[in-house]
Short mmCIF file of C-alpha atoms in Angstrom, two decimals:
data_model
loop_
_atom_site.label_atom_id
_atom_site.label_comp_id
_atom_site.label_asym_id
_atom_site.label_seq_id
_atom_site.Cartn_x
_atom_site.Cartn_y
_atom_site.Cartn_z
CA UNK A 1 16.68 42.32 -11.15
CA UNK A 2 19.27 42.02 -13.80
CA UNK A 3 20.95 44.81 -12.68
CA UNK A 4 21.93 43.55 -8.66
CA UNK A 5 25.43 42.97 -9.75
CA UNK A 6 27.82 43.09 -6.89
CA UNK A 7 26.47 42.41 -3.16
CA UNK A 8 26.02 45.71 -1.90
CA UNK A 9 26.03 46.20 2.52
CA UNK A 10 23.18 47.67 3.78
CA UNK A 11 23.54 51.55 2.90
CA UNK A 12 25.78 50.69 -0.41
CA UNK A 13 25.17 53.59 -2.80
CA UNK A 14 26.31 52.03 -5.67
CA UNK A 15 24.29 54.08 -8.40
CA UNK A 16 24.18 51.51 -10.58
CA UNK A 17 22.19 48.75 -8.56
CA UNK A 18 18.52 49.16 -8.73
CA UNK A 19 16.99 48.70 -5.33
CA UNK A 20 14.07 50.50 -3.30
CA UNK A 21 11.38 52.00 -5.67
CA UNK A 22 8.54 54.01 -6.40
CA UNK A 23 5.70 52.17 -7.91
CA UNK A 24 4.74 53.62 -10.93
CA UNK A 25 1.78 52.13 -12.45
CA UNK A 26 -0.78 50.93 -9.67
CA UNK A 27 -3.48 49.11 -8.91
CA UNK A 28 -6.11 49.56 -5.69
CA UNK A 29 -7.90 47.48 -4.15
CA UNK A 30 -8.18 43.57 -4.76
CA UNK A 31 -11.34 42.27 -2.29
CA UNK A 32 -12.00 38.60 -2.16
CA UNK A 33 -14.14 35.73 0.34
CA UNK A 34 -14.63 32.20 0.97
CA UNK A 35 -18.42 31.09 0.13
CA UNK A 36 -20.31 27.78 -0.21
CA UNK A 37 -18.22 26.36 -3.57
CA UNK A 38 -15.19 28.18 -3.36
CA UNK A 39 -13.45 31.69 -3.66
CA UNK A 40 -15.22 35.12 -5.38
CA UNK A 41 -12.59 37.47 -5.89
CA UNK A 42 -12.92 41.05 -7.21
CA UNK A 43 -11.09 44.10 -8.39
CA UNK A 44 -11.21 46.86 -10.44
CA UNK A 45 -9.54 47.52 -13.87
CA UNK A 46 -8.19 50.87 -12.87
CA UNK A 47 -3.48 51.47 -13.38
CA UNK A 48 -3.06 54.60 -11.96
CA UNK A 49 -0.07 56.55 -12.72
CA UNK A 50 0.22 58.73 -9.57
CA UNK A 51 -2.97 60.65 -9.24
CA UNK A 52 -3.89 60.08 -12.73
CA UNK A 53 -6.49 57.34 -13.62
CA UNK A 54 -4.12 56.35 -16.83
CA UNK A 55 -5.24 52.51 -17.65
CA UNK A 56 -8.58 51.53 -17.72
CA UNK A 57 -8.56 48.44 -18.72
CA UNK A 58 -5.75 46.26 -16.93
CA UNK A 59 -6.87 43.02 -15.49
CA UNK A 60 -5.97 42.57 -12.20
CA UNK A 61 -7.45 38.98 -11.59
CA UNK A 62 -5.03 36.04 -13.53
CA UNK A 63 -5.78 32.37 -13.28
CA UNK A 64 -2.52 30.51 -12.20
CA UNK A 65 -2.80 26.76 -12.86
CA UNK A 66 -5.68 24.69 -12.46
CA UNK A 67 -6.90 25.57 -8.88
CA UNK A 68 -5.54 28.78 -8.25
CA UNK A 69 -6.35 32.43 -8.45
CA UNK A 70 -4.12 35.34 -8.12
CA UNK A 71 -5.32 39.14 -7.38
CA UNK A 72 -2.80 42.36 -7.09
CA UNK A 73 -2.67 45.45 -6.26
CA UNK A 74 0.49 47.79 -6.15
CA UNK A 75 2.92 48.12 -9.13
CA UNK A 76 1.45 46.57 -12.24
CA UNK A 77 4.83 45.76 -14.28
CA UNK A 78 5.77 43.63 -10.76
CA UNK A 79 2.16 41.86 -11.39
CA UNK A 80 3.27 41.05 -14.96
CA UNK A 81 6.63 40.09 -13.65
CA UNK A 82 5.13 37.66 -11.39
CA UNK A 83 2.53 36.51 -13.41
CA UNK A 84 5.83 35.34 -15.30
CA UNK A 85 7.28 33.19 -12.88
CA UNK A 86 3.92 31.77 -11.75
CA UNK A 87 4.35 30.63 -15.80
CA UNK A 88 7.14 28.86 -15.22
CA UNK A 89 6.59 27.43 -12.11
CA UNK A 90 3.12 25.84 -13.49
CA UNK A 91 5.17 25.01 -16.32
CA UNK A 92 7.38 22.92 -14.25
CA UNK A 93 4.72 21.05 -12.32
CA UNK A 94 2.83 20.21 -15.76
CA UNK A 95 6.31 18.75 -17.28
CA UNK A 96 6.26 16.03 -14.67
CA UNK A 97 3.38 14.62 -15.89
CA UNK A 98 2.58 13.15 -12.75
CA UNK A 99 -1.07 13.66 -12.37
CA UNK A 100 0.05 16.15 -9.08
CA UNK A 101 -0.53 19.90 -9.59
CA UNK A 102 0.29 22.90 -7.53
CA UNK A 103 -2.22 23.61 -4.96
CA UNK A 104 -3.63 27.29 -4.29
CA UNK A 105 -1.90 26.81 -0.83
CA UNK A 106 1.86 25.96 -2.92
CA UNK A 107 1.50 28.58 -5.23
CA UNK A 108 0.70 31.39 -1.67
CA UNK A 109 3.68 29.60 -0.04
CA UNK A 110 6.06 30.39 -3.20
CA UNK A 111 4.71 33.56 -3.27
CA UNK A 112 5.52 34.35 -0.16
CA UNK A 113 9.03 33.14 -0.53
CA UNK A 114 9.38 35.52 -3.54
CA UNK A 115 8.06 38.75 -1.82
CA UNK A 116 10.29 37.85 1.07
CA UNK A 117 13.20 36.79 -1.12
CA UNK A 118 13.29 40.00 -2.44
CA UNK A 119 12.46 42.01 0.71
CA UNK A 120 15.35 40.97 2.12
CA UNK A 121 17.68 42.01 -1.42
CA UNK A 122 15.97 45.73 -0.61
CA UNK A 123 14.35 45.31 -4.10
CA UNK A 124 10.53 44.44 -3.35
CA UNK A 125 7.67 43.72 -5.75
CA UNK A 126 5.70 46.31 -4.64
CA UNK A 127 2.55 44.02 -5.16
CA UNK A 128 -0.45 42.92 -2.40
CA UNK A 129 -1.35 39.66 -3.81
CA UNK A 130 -4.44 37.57 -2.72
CA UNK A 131 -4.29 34.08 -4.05
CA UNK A 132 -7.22 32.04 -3.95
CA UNK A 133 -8.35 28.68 -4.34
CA UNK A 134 -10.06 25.03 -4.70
CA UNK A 135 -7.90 22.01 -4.09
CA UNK A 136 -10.35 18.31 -3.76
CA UNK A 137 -12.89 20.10 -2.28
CA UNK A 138 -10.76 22.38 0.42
CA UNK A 139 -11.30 26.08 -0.04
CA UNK A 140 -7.83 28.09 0.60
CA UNK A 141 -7.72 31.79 0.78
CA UNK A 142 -4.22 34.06 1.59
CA UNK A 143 -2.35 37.30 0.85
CA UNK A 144 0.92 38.44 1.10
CA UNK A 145 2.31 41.73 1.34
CA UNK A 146 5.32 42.93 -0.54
CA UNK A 147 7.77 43.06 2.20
CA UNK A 148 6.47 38.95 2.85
CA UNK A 149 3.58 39.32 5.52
CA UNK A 150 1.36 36.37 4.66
CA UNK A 151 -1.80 34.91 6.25
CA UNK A 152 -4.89 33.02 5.54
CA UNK A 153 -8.63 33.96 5.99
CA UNK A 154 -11.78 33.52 5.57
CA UNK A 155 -11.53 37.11 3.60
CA UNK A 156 -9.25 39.19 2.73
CA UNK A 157 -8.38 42.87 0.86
CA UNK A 158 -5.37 44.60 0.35
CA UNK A 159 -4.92 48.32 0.50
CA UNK A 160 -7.89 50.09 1.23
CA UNK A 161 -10.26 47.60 1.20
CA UNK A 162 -8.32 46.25 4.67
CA UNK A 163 -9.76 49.84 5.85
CA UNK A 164 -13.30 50.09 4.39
CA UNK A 165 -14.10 46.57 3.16
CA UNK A 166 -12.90 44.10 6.07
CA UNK A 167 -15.39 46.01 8.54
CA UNK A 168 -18.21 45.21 6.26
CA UNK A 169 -16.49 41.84 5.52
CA UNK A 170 -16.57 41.05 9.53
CA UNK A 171 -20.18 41.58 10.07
CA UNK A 172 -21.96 40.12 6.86
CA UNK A 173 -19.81 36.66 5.94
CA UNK A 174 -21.02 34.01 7.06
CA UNK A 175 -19.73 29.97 6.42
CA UNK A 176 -21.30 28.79 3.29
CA UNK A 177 -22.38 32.30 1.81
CA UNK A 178 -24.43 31.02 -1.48
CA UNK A 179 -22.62 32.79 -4.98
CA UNK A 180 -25.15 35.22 -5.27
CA UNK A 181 -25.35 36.29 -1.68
CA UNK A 182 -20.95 36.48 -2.03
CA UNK A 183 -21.32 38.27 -5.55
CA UNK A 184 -23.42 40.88 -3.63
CA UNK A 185 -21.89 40.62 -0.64
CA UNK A 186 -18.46 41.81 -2.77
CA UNK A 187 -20.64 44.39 -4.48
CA UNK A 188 -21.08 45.99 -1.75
CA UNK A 189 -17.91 46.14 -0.38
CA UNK A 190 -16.67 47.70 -3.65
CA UNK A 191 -18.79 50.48 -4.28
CA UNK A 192 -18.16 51.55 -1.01
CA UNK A 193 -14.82 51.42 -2.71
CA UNK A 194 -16.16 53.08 -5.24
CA UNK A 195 -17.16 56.39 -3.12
CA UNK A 196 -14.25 56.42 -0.87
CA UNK A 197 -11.44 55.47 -2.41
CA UNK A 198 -9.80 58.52 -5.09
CA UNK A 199 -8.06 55.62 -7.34
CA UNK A 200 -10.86 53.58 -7.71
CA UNK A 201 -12.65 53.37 -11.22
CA UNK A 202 -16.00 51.56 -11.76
CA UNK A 203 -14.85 48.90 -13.60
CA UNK A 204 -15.04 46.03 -12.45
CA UNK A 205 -14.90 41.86 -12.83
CA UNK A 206 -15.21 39.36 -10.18
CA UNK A 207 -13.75 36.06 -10.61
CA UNK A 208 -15.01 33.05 -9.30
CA UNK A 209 -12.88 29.77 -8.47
CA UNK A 210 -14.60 26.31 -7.68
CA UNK A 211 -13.72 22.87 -8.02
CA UNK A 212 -14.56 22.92 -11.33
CA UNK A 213 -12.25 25.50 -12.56
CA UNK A 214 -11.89 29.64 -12.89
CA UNK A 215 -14.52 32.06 -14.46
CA UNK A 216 -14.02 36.02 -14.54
CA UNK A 217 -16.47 37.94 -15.36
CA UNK A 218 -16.93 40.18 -18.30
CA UNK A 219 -15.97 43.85 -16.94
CA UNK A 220 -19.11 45.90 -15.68
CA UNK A 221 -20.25 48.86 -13.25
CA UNK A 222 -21.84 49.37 -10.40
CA UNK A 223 -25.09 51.37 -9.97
CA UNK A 224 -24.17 54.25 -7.70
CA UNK A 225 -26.19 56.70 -6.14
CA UNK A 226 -25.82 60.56 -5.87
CA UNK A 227 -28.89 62.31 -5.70
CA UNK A 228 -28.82 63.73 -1.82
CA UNK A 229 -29.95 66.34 -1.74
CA UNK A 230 -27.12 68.45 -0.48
CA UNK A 231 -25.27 67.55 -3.63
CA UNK A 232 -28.45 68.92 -5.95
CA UNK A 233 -28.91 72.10 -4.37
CA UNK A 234 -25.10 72.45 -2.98
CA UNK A 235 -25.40 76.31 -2.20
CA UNK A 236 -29.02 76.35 -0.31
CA UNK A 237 -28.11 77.89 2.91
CA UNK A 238 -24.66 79.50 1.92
CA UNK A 239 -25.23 81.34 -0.90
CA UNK A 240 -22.67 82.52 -2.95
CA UNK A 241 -20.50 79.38 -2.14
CA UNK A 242 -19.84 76.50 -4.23
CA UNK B 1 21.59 60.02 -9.15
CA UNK B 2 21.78 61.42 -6.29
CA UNK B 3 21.12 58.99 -2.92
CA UNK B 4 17.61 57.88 -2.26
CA UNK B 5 16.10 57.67 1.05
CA UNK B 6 14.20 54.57 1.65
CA UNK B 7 10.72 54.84 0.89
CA UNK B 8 9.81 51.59 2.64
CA UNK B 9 10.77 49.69 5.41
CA UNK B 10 11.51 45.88 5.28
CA UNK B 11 10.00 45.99 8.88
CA UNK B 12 6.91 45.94 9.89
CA UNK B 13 5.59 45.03 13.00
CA UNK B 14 2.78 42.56 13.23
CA UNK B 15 2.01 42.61 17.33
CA UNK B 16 1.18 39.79 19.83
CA UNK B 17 1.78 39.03 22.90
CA UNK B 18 3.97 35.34 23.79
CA UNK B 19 3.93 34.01 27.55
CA UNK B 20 5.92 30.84 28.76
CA UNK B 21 5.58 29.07 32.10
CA UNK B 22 7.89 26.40 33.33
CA UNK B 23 6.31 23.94 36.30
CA UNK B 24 8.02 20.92 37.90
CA UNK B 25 7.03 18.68 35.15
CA UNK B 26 5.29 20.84 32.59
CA UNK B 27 5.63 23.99 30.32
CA UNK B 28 2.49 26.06 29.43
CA UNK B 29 3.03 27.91 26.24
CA UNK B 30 0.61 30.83 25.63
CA UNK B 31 0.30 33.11 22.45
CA UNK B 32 -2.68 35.52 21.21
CA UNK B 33 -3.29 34.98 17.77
CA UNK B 34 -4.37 38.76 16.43
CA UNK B 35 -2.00 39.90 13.23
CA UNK B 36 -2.20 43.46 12.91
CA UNK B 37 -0.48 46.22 10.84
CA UNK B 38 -0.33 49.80 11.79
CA UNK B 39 -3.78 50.61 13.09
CA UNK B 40 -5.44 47.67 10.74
CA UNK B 41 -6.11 43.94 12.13
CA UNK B 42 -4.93 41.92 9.44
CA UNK B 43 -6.62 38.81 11.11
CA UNK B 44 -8.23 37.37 14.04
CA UNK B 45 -7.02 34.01 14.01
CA UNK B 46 -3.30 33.62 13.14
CA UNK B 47 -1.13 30.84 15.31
CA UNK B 48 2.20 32.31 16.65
CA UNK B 49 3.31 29.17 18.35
CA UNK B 50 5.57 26.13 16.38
CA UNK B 51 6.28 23.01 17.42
CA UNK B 52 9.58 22.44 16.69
CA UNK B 53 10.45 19.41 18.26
CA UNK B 54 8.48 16.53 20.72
CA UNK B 55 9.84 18.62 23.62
CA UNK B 56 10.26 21.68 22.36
CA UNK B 57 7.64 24.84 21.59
CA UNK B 58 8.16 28.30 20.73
CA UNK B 59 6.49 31.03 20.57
CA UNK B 60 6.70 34.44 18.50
CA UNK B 61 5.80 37.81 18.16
CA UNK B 62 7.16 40.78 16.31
CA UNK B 63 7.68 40.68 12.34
CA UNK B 64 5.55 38.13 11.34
CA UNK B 65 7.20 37.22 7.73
CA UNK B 66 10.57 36.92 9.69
CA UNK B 67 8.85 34.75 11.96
CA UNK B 68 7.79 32.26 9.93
CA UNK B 69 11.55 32.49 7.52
CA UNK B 70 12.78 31.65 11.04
CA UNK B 71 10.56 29.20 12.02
CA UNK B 72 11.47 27.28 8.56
CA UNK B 73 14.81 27.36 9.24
CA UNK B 74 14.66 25.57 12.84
CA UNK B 75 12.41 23.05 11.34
CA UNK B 76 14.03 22.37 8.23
CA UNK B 77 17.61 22.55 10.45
CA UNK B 78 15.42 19.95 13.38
CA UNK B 79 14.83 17.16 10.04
CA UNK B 80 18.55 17.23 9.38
CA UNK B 81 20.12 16.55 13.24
CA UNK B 82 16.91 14.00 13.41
CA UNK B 83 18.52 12.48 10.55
CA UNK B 84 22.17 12.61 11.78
CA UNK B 85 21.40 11.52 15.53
CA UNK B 86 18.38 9.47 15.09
CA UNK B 87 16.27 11.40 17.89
CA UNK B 88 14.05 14.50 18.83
CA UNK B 89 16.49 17.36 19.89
CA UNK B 90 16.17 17.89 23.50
CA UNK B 91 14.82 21.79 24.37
CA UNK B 92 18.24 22.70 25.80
CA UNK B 93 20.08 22.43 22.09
CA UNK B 94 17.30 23.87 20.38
CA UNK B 95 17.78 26.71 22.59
CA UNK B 96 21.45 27.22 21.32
CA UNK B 97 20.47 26.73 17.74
CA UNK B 98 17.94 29.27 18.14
CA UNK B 99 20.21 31.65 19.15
CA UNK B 100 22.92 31.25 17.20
CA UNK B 101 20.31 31.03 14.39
CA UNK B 102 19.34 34.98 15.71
CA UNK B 103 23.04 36.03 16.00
CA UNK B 104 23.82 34.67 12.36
CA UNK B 105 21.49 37.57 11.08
CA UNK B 106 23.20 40.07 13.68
CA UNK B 107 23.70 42.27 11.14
CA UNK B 108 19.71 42.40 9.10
CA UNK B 109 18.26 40.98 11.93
CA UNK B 110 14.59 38.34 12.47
CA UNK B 111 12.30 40.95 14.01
CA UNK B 112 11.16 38.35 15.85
CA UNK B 113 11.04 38.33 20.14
CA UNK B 114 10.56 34.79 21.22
CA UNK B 115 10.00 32.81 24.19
CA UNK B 116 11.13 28.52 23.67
CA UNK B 117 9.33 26.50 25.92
CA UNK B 118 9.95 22.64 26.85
CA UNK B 119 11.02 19.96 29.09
CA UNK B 120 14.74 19.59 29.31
CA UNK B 121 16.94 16.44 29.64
CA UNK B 122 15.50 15.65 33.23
CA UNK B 123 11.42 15.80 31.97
CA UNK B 124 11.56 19.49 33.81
CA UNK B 125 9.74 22.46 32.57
CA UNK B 126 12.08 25.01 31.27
CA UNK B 127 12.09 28.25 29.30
CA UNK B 128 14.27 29.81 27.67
CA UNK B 129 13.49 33.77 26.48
CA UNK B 130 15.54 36.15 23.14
CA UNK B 131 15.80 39.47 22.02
CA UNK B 132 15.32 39.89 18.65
CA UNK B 133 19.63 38.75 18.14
CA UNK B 134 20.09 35.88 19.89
CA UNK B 135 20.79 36.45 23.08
CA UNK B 136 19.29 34.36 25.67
CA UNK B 137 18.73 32.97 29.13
CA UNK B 138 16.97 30.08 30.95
CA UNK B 139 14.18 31.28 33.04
CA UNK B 140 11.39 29.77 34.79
CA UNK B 141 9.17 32.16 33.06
CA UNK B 142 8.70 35.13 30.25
CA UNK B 143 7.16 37.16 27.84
CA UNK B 144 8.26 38.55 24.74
CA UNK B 145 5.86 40.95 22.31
CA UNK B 146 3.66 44.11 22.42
CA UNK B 147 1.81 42.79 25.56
CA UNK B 148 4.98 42.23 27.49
CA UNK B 149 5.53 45.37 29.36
CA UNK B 150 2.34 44.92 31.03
CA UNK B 151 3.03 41.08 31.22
CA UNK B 152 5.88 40.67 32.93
CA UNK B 153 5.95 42.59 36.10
CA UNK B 154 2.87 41.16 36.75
CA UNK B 155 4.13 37.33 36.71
CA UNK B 156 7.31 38.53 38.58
CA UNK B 157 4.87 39.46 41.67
CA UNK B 158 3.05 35.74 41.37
CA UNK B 159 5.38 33.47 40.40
CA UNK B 160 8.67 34.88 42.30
CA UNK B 161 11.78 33.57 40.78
CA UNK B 162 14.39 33.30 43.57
CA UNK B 163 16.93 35.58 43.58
CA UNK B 164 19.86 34.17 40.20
CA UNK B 165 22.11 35.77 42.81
CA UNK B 166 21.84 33.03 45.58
CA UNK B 167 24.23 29.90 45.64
CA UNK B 168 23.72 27.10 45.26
CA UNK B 169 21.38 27.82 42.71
CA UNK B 170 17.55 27.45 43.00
CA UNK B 171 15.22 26.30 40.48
CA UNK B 172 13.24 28.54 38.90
CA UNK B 173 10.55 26.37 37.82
CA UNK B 174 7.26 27.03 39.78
CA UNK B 175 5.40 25.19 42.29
CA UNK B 176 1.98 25.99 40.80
CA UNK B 177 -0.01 22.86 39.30
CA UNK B 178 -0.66 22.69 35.51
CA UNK B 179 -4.20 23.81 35.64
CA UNK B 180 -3.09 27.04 38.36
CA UNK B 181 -0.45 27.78 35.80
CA UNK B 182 -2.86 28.03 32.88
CA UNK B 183 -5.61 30.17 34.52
CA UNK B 184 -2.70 32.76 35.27
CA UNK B 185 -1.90 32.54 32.08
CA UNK B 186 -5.48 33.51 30.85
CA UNK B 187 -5.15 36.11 33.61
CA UNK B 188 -2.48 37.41 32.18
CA UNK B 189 -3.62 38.15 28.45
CA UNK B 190 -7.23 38.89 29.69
CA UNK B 191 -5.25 42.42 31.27
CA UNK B 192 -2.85 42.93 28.33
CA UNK B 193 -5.82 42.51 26.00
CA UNK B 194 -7.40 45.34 27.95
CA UNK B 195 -4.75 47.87 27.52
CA UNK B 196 -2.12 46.84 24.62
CA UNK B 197 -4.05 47.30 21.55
CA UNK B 198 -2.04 44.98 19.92
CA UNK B 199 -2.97 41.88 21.92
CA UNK B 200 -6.74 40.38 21.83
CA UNK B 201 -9.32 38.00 19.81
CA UNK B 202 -8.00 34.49 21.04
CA UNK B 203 -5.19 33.23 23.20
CA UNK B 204 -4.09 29.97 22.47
CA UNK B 205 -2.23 27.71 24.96
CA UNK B 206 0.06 25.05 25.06
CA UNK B 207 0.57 22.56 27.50
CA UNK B 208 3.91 19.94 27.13
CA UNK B 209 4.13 17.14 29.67
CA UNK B 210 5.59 13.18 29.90
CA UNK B 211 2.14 12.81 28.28
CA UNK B 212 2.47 14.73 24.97
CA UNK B 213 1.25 17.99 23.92
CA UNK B 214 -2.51 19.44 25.00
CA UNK B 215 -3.67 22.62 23.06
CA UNK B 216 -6.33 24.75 23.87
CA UNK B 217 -8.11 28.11 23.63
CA UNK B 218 -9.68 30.87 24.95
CA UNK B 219 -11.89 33.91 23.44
CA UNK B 220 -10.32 37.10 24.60
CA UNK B 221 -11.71 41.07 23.58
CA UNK B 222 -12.25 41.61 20.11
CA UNK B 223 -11.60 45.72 19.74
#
């Protein structure tokens, strides 16, 4: 960001302005719902670097404020980037000392403005973000996108989980989900995650956001199963193959 | 370094369909609300339609996050002439704002198609309908999005617009009654829904008259 110097048109190809990247270090999935007391949230601790699982331990799940929580996937040095302005902008609303704080539906609508912001510069955070939260009782739930698509729901999951989660998502929630029933509810949808998804590690926390404040769980796995039988006895019936 | 090729596009486009009607005395504003991205329905229940003034509704489909940027600007730019002039802006003006709002970005344009629908100066329907850069046109009705293809030649065989060749000039508005406009309006999106994969889950309509503004909705095909 530094480094945008002089305004450049549309197809400048000034070699020195960093614009348009590759994202590096990545994160997959971030899965989170709306039940009874307020937001679950969950992702796994996988940074890929390309198609290597490189980090295993990066948390993807950040508290931001009092009554907000923040989930990405994409490039993980963005993340940390805007995990730094979400600093200062809490910052800010705690030096006015005015008994207000930022809302989880503020800190989605700066969010968005940021993604957008920088959309329209050609140098996006290439982040999903799902920000989630309890306000006085109201339960808020958004993502954006890193070119500045936003929306609210009553669940939502970036990357894949839009493709394998959301369907499971659709049929089970229900309005006032109890935690355990959400908690399994977003097991589910993430060891089908798990299975399908080649950048997924299982390693995992879900965070929880109420009224009363933020909790994320200690990292743990999920049980998985793998004892078909076509994967014990792979060659029965082709022999010779593997 | 040798040039890069964009690897991402700060487009996308987020579907919809966006209908307007202008009647004697009324405007129906219609919009689905299904977000999608690619092949993926982002959500079921997103609202493309903003009240920007008393008198004045519009409706829009296309890039969503240039949507709303848009939409912010009209309303933030609606709170400073309410400031400077004391009253709502009539539909007409907001018209011109929007499009010179459009042609100010004709160079990285608002992927955004709209349709503005109000009563003008006289308490007459009227709509006004945009490409994506600002220019416009006041029409008695239109339809701007993914839907509108299959939209629009089917309101120009029931609601007939007059010739805009004939002089003097005849209005474009339609005869139909409120309620007749609205069920063709659910007529309409019930077909789009069926073919444009884009359009579907809920339509929600719009209704401005001397009385105010009436809202309501309708379930419409889920896949």
């Amino acid at each position: 960001m530094e480094s945008n110097q002089a305004p450049q048109g549309l197809m400048g190809s000034n070699d020195n302005i960093q614009r348009t990247q590759d994202p590096y270090v990545t994160g997959t999935s971030v899965v989170a719902l709306k039940y009874k007391d307020g937001i679950l949230m969950a992702a796994d601790m996988g940074g890929s670097y390309g198609s290597t699982l490189r980090y295993k331990t990066v948390e993807r799940l950040k508290p931001v404020g009092k009554h907000s929580l923040l989930g990405a996937s994409g490039e993980i040095s963005d993340f940390q980037e805007i995990l730094h302005y979400l600093d200062e902008l809490i910052l800010y609303d705690n030096m006015w000392d005015d008994g207000n704080s930022l809302g989880p539906k503020e800190v989605h609508s700066y969010l968005t403005r940021v993604m957008y912001s920088r959309r329209n510069k050609f140098d996006p955070l290439w982040n999903s973000l799902v920000l989630g939260g309890v306000k006085n009782g109201q339960k808020y739930l958004g993502m954006v996108s890193m070119i500045g698509v936003n929306f609210e729901d009553n669940h939502v999951a970036t990357g894949f989980g839009n493709h394998l989660a959301r369907p499971i998502l659709r049929d089970e929630w229900h309005e006032n989900l109890s935690f355990e029933d959400g908690v399994k509810l977003l097991e589910k949808c993430m060891r089908v995650l798990l299975y399908r998804d080649r950048s997924a590690v299982n390693k995992l926390q879900i965070a929880k956001i109420t009224d009363e404040g933020v909790t994320i769980s200690q990292p743990y796995s999920l049980k998985t199963f793998w004892g078909f039988s076509a994967f014990e006895n792979p060659t029965v019936g082709a022999e010779g193959s593997w | 370094m040798t040039k890069q090729n964009a690897n991402w596009s700060p487009y996308d486009n987020n579907g919809g369909t966006c209908v307007a009607i202008a009647g004697a005395d009324y405007c129906v504003i219609a919009a689905d609300t299904r977000m999608s991205t690619g092949y993926s329905i982002l959500t079921r229940d997103y609202s493309k339609i903003c009240k920007l003034a008393d008198k004045c509704v519009m409706a829009s489909s296309g890039f969503q996050a240039d949507v709303k940027a848009l939409q912010k600007q009209l309303a933030a730019r609606h709170l400073i002439y309410q400031h400077q002039h004391n009253k709502q802006v009539s539909c007409p003006a907001m018209a011109q704002l929007l499009s010179n709002t459009l042609y100010y970005k004709r160079f990285f344009p608002y992927y955004s198609f709209n349709v503005l629908g109000g009563l003008d100066n006289e308490g007459k329907g009227c709509v006004y309908t945009y490409d994506a850069v600002g220019s416009y046109e006041r029409v008695g009705y239109s339809s701007q999005g993914s839907g509108s293809t299959l939209v629009m030649p089917f309101l120009d065989n029931q609601l007939k617009s007059p010739s805009p060749l004939l002089l003097p000039a005849q209005d474009a508005v339609t005869p139909l009654s409120e309620s007749e406009a609205v069920d063709l309006v659910k007529t309409c999106f019930a077909s789009a829904t069926e073919r444009d994969i884009y359009t579907g889950d809920k339509l929600e309509i719009v209704v401005l008259n001397q009385e105010g503004l009436h809202r309501e909705y309708m379930e419409l095909r889920k896949d």
